[in-house]
Tab-separated table of C-alpha atoms in Angstrom:
chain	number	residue	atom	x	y	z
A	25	UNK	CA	0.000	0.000	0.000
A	26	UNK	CA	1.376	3.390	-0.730
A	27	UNK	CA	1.973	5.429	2.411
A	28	UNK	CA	2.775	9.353	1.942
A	29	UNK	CA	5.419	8.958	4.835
A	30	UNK	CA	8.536	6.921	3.910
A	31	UNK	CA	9.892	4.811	7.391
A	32	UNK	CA	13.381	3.001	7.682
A	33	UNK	CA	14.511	0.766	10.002
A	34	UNK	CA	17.086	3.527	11.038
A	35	UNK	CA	14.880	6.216	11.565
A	36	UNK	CA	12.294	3.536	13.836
A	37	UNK	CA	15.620	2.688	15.787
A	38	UNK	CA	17.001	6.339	16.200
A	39	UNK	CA	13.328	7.543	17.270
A	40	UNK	CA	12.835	4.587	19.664
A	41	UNK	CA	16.281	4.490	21.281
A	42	UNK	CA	15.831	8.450	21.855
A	43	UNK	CA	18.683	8.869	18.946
A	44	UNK	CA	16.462	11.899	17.301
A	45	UNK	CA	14.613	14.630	19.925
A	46	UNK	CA	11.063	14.743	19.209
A	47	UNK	CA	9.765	18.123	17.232
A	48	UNK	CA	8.612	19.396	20.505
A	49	UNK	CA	11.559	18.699	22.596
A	50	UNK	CA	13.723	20.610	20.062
A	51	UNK	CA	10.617	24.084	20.030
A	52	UNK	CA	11.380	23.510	23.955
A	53	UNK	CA	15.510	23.589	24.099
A	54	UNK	CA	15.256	26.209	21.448
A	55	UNK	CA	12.696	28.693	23.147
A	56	UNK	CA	15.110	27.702	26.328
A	57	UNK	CA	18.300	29.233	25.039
A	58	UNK	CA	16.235	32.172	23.262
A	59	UNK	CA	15.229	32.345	26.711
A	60	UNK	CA	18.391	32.643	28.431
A	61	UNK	CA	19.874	34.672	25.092
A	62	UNK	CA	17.304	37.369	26.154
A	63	UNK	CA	18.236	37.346	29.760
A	64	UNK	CA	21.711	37.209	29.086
A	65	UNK	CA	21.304	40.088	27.063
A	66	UNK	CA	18.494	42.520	29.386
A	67	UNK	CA	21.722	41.615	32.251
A	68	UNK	CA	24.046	43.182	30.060
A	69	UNK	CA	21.990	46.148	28.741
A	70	UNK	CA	20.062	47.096	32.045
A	71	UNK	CA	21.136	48.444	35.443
A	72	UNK	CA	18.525	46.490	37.211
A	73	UNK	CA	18.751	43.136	36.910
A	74	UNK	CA	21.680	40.931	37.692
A	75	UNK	CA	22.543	37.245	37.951
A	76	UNK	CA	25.493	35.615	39.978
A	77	UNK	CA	26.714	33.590	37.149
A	78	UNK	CA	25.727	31.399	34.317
A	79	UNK	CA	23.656	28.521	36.028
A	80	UNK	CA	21.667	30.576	37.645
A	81	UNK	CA	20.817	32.315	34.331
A	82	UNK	CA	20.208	29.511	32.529
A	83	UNK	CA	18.171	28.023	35.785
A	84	UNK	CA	15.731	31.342	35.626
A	85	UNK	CA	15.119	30.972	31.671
A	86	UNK	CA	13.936	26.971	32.836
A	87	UNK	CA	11.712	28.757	35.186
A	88	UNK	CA	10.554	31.500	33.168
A	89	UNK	CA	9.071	28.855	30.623
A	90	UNK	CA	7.115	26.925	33.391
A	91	UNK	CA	6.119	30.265	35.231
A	92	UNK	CA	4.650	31.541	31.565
A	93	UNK	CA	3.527	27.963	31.379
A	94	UNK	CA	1.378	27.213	34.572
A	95	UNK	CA	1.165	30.792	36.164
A	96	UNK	CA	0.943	33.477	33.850
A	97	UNK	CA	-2.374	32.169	31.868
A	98	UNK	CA	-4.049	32.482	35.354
A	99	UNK	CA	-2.660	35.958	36.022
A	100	UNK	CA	-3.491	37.003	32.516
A	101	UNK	CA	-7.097	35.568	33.351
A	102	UNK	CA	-7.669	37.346	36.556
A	103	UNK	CA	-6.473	40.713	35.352
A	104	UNK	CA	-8.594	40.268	31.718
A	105	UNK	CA	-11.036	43.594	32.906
A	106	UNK	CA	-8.002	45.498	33.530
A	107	UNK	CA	-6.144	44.545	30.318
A	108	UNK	CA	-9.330	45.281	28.406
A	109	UNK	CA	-9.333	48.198	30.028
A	110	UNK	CA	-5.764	49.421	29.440
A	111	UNK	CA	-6.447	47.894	25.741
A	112	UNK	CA	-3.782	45.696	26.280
A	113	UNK	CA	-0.768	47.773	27.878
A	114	UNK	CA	-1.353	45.543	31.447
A	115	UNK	CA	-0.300	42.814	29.787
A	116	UNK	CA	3.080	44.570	29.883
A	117	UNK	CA	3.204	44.445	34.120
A	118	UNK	CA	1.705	40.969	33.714
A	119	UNK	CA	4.806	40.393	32.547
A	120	UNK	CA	7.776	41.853	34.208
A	121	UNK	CA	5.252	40.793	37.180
A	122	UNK	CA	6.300	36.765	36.129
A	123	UNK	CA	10.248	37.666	35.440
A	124	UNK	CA	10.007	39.216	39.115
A	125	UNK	CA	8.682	35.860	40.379
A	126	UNK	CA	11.234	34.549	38.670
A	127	UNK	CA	13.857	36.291	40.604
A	128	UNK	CA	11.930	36.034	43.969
A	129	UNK	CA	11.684	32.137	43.204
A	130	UNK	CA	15.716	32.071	42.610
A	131	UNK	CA	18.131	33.154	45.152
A	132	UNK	CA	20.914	33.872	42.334
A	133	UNK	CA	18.740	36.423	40.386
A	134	UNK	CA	17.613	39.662	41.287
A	135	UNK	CA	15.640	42.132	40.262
A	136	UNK	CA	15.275	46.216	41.655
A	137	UNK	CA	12.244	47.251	40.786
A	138	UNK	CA	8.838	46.335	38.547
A	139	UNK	CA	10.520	48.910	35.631
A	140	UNK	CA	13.681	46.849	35.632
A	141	UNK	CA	11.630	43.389	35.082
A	142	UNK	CA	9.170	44.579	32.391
A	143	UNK	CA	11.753	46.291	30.509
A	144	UNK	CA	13.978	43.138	30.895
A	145	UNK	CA	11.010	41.304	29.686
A	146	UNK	CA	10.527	43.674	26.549
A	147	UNK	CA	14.404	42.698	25.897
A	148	UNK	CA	13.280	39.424	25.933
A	149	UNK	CA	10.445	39.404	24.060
A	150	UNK	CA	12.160	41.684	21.246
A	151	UNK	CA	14.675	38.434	21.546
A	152	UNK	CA	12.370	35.559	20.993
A	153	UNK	CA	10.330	37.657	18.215
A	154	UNK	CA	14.041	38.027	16.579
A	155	UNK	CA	14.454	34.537	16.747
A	156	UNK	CA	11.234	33.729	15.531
A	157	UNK	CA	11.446	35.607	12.419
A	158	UNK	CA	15.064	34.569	11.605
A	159	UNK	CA	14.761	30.387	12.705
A	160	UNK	CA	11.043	29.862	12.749
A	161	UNK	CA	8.715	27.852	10.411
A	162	UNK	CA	7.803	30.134	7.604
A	163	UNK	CA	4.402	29.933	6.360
A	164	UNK	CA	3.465	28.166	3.337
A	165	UNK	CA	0.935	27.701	0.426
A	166	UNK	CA	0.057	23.949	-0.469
A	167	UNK	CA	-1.951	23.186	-3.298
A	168	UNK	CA	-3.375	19.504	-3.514
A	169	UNK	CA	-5.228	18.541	-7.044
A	170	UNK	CA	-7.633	15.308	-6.843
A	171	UNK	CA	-7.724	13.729	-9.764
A	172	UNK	CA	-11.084	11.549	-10.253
């Protein structure tokens, strides 16, 4: 039977022996290091935040992802009459407000004020849109004919 998806043996054994990361493992480790690429680079350009070295950088993008994960869609649910409100600009503290749990969850980050973590988290942002446009999928146009 004809099968629009050609298998090997190799492939089988390289995806069952953990040989190949799944397409969602690899979106994870690369929003990860975008992750850490943005906080490495908001510690460089602002004042206001600092980290005591490079685990605990790397350690506060791992937490950023599950904070905007698990905690932020509640926050951003709570505060939906203010955002509406604001048309959109609360959205903004929403999020410095999870890069400043961040740093209260993590002894080796720190953060001075609520300015200091949403402009860090505009640097990051900016980052991850960067990296979207330059590495992500690109959109594209498939046209299927059926012959009968």
């Amino acid at each position: 039977p004809f099968s629009p998806y050609r298998v090997s043996r190799n492939s089988i054994a390289a995806s069952v022996t953990g040989a190949y990361p799944s397409p969602r493992m690899r979106h994870f480790f690369s929003r990860f290091f975008v992750s850490g690429l943005g906080l490495l680079l908001a510690d460089a350009v602002l004042d206001g935040i600092r980290f005591d070295g490079a685990a605990s950088l790397w350690i506060a993008a791992l937490l950023l992802g599950v904070v905007n994960a698990i905690v932020r869609p509640l926050v951003i649910l709570v505060t939906l009459p203010l955002t509406l409100l604001t048309l959109g600009v609360f959205l903004l503290v929403v999020n410095g407000a999870m890069l400043a749990l961040v740093a209260w969850i993590m002894p080796g980050f720190s953060i001075e004020s609520l300015g200091s973590a949403v402009m860090a988290w505009i640097i990051v942002g900016f980052t991850g849109l960067l990296a979207n446009w330059l590495f992500g999928e690109r959109p594209r146009v498939e046209i299927h004919t059926v012959k009968r």
